[in-house]
XYZ file of N, CA and C in Angstrom:
681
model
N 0.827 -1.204 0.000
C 0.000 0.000 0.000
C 0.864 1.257 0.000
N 2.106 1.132 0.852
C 2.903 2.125 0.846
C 3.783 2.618 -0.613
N 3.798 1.542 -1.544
C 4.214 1.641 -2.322
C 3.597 2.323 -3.679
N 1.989 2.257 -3.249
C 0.945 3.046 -4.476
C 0.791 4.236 -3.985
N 0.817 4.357 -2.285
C 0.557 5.887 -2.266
C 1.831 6.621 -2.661
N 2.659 6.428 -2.309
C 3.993 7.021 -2.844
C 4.456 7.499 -4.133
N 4.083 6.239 -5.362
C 4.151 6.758 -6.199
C 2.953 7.389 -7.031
N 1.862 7.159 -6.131
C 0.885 8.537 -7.180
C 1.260 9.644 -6.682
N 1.422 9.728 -5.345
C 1.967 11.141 -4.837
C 2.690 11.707 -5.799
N 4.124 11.027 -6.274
C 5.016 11.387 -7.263
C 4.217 12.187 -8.157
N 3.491 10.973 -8.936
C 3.153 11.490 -10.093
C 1.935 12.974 -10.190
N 1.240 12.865 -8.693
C 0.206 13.791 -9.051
C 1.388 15.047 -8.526
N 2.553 15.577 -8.097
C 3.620 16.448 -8.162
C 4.106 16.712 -9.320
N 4.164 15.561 -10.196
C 4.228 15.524 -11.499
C 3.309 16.280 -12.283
N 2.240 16.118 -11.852
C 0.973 16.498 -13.080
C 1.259 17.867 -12.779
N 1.309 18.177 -11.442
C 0.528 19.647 -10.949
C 1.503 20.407 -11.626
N 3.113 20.144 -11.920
C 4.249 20.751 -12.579
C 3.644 20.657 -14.104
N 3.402 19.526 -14.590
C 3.202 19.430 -15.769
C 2.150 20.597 -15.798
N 0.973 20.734 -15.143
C -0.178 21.537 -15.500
C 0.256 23.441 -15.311
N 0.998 22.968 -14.388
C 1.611 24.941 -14.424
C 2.896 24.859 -15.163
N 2.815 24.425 -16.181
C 3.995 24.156 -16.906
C 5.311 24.443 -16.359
N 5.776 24.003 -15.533
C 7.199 23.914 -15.092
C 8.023 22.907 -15.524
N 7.313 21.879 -16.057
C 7.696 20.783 -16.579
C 7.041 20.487 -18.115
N 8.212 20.420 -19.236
C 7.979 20.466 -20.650
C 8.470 19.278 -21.229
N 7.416 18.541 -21.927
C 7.894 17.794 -22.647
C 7.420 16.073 -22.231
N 6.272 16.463 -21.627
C 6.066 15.025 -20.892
C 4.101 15.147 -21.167
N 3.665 14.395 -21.552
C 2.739 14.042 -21.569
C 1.973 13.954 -20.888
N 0.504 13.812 -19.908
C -0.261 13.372 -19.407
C -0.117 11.602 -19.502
N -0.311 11.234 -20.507
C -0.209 10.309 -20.920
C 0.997 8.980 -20.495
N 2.062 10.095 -20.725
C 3.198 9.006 -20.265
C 3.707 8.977 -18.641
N 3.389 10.262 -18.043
C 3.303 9.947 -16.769
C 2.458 8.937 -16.425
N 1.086 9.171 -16.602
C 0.526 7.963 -16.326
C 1.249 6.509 -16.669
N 1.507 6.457 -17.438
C 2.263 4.809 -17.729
C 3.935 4.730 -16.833
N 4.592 5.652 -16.470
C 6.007 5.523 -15.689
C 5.316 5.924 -14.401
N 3.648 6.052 -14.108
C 3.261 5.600 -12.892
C 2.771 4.617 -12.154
N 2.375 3.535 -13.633
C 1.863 2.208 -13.444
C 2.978 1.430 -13.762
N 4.016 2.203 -14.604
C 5.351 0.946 -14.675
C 6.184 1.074 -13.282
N 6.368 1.748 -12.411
C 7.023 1.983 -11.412
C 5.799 1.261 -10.484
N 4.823 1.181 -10.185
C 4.023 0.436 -9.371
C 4.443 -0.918 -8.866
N 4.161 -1.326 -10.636
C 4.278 -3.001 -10.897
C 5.954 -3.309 -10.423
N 6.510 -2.463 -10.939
C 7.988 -3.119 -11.256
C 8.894 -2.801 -9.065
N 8.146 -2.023 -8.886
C 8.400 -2.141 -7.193
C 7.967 -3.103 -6.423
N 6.312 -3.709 -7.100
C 5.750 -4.408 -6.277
C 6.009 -6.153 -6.695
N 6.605 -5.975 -7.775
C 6.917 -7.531 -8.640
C 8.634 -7.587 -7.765
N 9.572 -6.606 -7.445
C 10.859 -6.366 -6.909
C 10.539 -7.446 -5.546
N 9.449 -6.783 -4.826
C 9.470 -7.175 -3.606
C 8.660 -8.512 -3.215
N 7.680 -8.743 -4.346
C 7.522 -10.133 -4.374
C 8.312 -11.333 -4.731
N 9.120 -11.007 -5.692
C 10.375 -11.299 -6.229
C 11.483 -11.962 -4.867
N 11.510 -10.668 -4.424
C 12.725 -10.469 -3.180
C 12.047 -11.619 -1.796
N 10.435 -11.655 -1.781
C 10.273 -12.380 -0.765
C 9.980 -13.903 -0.807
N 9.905 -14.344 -2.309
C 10.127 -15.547 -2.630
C 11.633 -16.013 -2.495
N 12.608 -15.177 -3.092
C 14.123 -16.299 -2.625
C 14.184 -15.979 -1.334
N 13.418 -14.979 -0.550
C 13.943 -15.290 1.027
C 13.372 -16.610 1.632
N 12.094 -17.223 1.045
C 11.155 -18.086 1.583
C 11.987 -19.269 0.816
N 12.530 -19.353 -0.308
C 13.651 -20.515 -1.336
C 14.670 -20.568 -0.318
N 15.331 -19.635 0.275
C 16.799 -19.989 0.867
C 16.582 -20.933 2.491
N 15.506 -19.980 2.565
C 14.871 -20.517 4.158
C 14.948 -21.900 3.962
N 14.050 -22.144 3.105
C 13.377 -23.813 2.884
C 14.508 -24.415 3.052
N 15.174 -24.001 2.018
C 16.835 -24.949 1.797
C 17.548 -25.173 2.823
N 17.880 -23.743 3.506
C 18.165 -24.555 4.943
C 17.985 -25.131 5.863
N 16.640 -24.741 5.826
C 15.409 -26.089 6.617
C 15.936 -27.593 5.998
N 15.621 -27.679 4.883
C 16.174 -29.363 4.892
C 17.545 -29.255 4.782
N 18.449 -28.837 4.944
C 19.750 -29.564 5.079
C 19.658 -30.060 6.694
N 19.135 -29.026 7.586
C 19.446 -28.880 9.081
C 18.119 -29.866 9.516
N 16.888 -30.077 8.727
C 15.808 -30.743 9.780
C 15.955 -32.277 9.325
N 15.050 -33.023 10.396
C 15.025 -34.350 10.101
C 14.047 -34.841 9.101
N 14.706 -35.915 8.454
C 14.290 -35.948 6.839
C 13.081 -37.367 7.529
N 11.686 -36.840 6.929
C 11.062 -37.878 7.457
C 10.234 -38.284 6.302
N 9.883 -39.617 6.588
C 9.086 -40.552 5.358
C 7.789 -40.698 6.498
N 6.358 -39.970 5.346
C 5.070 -40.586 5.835
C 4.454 -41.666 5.371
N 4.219 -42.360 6.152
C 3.129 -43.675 5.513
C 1.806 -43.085 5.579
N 1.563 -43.452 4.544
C -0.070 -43.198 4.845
C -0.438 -41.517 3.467
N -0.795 -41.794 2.833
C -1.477 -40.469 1.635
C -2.665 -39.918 1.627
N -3.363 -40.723 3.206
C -4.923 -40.174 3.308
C -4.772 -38.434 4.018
N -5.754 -38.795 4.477
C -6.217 -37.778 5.022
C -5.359 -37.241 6.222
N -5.240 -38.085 7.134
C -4.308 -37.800 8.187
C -3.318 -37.390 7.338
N -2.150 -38.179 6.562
C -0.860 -38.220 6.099
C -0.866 -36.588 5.432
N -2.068 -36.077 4.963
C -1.771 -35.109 3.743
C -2.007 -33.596 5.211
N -2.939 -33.949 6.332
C -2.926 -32.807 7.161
C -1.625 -32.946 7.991
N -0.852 -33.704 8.512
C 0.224 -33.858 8.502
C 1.685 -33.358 7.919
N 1.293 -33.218 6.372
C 2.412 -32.711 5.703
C 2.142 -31.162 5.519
N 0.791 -31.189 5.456
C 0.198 -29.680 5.055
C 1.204 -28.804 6.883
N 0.478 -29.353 7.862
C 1.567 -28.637 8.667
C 2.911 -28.496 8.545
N 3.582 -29.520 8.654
C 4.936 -29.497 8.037
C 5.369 -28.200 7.318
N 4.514 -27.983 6.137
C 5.142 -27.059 5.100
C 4.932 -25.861 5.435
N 3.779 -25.704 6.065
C 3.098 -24.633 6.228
C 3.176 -23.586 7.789
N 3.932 -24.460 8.402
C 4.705 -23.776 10.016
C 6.381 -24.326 9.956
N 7.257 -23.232 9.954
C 8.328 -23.517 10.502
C 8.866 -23.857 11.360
N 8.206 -23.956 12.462
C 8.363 -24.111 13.744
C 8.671 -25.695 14.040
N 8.227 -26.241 13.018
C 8.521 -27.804 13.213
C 10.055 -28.012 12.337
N 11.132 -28.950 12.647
C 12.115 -29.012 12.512
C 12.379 -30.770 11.397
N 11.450 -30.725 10.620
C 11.100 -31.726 9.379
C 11.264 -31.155 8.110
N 12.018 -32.420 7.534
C 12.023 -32.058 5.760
C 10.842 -33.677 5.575
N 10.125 -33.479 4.978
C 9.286 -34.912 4.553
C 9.542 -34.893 2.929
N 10.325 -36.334 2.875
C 11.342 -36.976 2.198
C 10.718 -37.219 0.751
N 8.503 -37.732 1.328
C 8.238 -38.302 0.145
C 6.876 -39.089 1.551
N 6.168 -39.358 0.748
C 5.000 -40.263 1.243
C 5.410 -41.561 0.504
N 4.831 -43.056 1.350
C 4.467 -43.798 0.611
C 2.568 -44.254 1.110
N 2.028 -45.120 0.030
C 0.430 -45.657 0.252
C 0.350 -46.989 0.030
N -0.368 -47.666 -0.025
C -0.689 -49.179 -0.083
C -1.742 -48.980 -1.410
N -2.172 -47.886 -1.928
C -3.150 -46.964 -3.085
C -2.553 -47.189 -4.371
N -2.385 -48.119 -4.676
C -1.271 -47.940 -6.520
C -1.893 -46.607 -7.159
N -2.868 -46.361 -7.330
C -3.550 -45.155 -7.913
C -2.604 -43.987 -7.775
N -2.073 -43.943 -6.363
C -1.250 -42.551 -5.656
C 0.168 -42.987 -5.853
N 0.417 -43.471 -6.776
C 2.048 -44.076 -6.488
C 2.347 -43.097 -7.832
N 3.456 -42.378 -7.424
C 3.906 -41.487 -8.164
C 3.390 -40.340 -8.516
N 2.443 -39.782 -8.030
C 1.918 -38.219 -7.947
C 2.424 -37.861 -7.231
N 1.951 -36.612 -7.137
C 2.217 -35.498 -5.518
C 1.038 -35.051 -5.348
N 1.465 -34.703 -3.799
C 0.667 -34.251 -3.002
C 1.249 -32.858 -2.683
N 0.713 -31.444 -2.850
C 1.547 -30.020 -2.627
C 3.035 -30.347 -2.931
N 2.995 -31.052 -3.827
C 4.767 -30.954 -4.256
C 5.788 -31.729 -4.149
N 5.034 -32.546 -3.001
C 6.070 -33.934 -2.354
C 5.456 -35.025 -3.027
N 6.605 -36.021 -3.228
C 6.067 -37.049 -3.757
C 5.730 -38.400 -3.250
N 4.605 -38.867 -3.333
C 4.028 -40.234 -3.382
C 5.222 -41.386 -4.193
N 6.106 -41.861 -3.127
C 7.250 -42.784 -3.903
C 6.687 -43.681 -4.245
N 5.719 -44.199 -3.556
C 5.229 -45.707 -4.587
C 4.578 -46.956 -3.166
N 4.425 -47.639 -2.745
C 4.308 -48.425 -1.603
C 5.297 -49.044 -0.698
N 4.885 -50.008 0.133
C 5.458 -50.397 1.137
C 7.026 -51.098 0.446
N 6.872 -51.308 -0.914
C 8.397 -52.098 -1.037
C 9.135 -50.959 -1.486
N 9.013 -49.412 -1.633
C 9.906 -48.068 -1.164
C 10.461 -48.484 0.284
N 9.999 -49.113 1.148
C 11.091 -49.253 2.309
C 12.093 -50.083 2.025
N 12.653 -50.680 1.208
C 13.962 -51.166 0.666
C 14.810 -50.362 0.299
N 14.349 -49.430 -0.022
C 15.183 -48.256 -1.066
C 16.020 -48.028 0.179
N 17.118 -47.341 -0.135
C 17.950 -46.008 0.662
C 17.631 -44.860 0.655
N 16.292 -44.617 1.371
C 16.234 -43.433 1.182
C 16.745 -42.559 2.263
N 17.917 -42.450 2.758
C 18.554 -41.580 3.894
C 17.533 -40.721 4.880
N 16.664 -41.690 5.739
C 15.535 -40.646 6.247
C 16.004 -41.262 7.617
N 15.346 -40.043 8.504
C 15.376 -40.050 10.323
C 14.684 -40.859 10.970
N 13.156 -41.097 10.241
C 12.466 -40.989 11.205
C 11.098 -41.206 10.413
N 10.200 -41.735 10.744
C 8.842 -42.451 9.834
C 7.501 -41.953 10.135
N 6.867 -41.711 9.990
C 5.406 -41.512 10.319
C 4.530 -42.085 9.974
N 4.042 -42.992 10.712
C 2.970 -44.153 10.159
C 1.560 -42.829 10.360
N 0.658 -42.500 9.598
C -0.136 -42.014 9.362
C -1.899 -42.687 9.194
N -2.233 -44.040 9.388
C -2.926 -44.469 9.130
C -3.991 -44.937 9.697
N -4.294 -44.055 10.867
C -5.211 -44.383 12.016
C -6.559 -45.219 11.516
N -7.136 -45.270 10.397
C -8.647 -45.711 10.389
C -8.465 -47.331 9.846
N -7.216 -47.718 9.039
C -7.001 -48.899 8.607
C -7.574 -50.234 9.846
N -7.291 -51.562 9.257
C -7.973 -52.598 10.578
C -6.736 -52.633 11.190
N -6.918 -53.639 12.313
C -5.737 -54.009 13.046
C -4.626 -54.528 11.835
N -5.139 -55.791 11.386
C -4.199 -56.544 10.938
C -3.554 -55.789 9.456
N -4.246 -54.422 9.508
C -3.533 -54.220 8.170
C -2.352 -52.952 9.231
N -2.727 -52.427 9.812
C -1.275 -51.527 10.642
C -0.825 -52.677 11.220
N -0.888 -53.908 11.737
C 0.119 -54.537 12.158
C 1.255 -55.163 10.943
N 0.625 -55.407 9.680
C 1.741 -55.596 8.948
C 2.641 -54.095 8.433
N 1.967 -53.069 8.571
C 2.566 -51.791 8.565
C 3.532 -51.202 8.598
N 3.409 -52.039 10.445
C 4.182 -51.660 11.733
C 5.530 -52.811 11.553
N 4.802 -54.145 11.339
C 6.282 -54.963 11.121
C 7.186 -54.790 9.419
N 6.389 -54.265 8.586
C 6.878 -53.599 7.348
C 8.055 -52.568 8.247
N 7.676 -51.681 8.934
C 8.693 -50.097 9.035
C 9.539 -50.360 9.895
N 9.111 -51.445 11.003
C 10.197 -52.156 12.373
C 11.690 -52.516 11.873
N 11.295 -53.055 10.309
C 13.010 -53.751 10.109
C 13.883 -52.441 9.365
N 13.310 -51.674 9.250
C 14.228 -50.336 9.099
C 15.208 -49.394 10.220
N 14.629 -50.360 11.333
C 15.128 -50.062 12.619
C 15.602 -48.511 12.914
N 14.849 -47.624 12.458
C 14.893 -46.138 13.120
C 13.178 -45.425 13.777
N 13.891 -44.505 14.228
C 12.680 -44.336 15.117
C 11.317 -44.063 14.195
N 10.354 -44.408 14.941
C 9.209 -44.595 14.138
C 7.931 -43.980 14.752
N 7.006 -42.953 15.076
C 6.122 -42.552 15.654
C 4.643 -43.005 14.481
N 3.155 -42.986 15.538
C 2.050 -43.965 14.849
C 0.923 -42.683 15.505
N -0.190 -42.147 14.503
C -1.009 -41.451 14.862
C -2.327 -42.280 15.298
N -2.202 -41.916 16.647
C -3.302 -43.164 17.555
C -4.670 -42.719 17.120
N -5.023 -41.375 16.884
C -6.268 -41.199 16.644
C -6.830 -39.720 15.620
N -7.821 -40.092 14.743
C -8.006 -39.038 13.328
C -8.556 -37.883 14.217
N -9.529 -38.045 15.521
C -9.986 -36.823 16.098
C -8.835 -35.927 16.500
N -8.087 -36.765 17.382
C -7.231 -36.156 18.041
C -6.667 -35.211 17.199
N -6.139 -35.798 15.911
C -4.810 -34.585 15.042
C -5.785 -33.672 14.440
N -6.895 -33.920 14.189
C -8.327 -32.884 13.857
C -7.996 -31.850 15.055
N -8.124 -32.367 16.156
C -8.699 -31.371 17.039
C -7.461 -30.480 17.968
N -6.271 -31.319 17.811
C -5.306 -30.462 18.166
C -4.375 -29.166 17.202
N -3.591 -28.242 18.091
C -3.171 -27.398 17.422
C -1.535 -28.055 16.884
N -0.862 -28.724 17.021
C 0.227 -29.823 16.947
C 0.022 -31.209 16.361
N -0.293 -31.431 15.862
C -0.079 -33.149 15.179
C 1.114 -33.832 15.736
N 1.597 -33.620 16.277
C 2.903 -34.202 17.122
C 2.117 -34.687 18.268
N 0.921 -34.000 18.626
C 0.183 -34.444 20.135
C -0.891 -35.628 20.053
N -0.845 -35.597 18.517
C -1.592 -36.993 18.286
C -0.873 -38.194 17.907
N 0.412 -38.173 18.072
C 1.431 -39.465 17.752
C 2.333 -39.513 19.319
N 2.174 -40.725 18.707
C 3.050 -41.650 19.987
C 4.605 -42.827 19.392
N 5.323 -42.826 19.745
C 6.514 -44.134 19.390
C 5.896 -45.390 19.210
N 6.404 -45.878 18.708
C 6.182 -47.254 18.135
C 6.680 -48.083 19.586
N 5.701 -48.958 20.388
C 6.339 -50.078 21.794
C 6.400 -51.215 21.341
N 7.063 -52.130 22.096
C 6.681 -53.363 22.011
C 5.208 -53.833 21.886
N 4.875 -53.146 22.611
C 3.409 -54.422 22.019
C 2.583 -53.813 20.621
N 3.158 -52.331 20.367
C 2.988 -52.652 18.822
C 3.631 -53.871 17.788
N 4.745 -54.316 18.231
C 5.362 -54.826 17.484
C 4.785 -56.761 17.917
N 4.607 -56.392 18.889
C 3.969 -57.861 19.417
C 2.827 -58.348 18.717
N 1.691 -57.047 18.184
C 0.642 -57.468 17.532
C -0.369 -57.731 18.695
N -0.467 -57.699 19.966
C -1.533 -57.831 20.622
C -1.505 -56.900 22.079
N -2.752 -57.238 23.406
C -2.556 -56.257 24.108
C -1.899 -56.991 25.384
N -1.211 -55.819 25.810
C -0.091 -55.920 27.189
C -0.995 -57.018 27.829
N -0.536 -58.379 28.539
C -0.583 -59.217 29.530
C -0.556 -58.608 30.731
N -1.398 -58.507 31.708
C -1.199 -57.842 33.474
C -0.683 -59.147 33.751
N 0.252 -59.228 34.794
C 0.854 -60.356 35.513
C -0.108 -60.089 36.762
N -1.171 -60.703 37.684
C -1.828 -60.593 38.984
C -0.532 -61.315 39.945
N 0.481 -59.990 40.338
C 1.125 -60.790 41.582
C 0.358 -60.807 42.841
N -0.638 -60.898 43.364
C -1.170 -61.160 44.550
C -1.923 -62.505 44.018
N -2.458 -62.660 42.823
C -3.118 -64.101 42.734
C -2.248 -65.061 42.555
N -0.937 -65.158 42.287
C 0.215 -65.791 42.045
C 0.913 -66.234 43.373
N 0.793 -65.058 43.955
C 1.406 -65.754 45.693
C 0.449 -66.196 46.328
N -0.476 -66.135 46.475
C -1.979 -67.035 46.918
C -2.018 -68.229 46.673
N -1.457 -68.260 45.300
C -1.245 -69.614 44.725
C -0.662 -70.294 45.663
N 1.086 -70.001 45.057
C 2.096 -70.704 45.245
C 2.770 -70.559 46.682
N 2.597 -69.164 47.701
C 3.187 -68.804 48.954
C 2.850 -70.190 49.993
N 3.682 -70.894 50.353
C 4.165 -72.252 51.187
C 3.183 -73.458 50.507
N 3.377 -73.360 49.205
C 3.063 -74.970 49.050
C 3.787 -75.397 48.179
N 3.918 -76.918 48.085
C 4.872 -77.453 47.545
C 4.622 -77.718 45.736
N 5.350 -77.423 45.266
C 6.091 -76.602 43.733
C 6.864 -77.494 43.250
N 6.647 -78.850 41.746
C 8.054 -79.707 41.230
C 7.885 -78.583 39.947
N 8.795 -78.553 39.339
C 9.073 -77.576 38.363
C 9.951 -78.954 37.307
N 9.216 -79.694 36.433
C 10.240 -80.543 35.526
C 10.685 -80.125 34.341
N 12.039 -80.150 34.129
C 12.822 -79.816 33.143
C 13.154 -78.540 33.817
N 13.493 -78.698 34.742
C 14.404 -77.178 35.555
C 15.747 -77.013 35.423
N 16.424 -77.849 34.371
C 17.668 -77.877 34.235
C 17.773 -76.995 33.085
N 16.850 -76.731 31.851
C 16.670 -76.050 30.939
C 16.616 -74.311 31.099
N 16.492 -73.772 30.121
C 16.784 -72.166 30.094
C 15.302 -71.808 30.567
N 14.358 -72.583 30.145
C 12.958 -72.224 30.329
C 12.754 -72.829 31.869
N 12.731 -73.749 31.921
C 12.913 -74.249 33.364
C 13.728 -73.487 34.404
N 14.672 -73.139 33.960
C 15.233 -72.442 35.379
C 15.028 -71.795 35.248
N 14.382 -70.534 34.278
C 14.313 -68.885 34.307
C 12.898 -69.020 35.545
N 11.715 -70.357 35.175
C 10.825 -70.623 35.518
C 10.385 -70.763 37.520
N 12.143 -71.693 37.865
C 12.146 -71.712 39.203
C 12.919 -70.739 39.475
N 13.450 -69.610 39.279
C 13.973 -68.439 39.772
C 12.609 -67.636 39.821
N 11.422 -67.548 39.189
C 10.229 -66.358 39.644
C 9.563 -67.067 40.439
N 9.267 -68.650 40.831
C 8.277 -69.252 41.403
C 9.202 -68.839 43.039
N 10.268 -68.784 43.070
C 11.520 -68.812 44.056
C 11.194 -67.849 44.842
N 10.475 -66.547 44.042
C 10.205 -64.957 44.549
C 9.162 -65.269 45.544
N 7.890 -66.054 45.327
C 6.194 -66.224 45.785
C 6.808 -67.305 47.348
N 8.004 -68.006 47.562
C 8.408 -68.146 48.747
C 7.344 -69.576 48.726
N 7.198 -70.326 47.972
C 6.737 -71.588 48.315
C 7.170 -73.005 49.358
């Protein structure tokens, strides 16, 4: 705005010279046009100027952030990246999506590319860090997912729920690390140590094949309940 009032100002200093003739040899006409070419060509300068500042930024953003691969091209995966690009504040270059979607294998999504499916985790692709993205899939299809991205053995975070990254201001607050009993495929076992010593506390206990690794790991916990 500062830049249109300024230069009509110019030019209407211009006219008012031109009109009390102090100024010869200039047109109405062509002021007007070295008032709309000076407009554009200031305001194209500084759009100009604030795109390679936003190009250099980027660039150093990915040399310096962690280069991450999303699973997942839905919905989650694409609000996910949309943050990414769209706040600096997060310290990610995202490498490339992959989908289980052949349809999406090799497009983009805002610019990044859809590498292709789950056998892109063979590749080398020099990344940090994974983002399983796929909260609505069944169990058994994130459990092969999960043991698909496990043998890449780097860290791996899993978005537990589509409300949650909806409803938070962070998508980081809707992911959690990858545990063991993701990788187990089922849910945590409670051990009941009070029904266990009830059991076993002073009665008599043969434990056969206690000479074995399973056997003796077996009479070293029964050993604890004091039978």
């Amino acid at each position: 705005m500062k830049i249109i009032v300024m230069n009509v100002a110019s030019a209407a200093l211009v006219f008012l010279l031109r009109y009390l003739q102090m100024v010869k040899g200039l047109s109405y006409s062509v002021i007007l046009l070295m008032l709309m070419l000076n407009i554009l060509g200031m305001y194209f300068s500084r759009v100009a100027y604030r795109y390679l500042l936003i190009y250099t930024s980027k660039k150093k953003k990915q040399e310096s952030a962690k280069r991450v691969l999303i699973y997942g091209a839905g919905s989650a995966g694409r609000m996910i990246l949309s943050e990414i690009l769209e706040n600096p504040r997060y310290d990610y270059h995202v490498v490339g999506l992959i989908d289980d979607d052949v349809d999406l294998h090799h497009t983009r999504i805002m610019g990044t590319p859809i590498l292709g499916g789950v056998e892109v985790l063979d590749r080398n692709l020099d990344i940090d860090e994974v983002f399983i993205a796929m909260p609505s899939v069944s169990h058994a299809h994130r459990q092969r997912i999960i043991n698909s991205v496990s043998q890449l053995k780097i860290p791996t975070k899993i978005v537990t729920s589509s409300d949650l990254l909806i409803q938070s201001s962070d998508f980081r607050r809707s992911m959690r690390p990858l545990n063991v009993l993701d990788l187990l495929g089922r849910p945590e076992i409670v051990i009941n140590d009070m029904e266990i010593s009830n059991t076993l506390h002073q009665n008599v206990i043969m434990v056969t094949g206690a000479g074995g690794s399973i056997g003796s790991e077996l009479v070293r916990q029964i050993v604890k309940y004091k039978p």
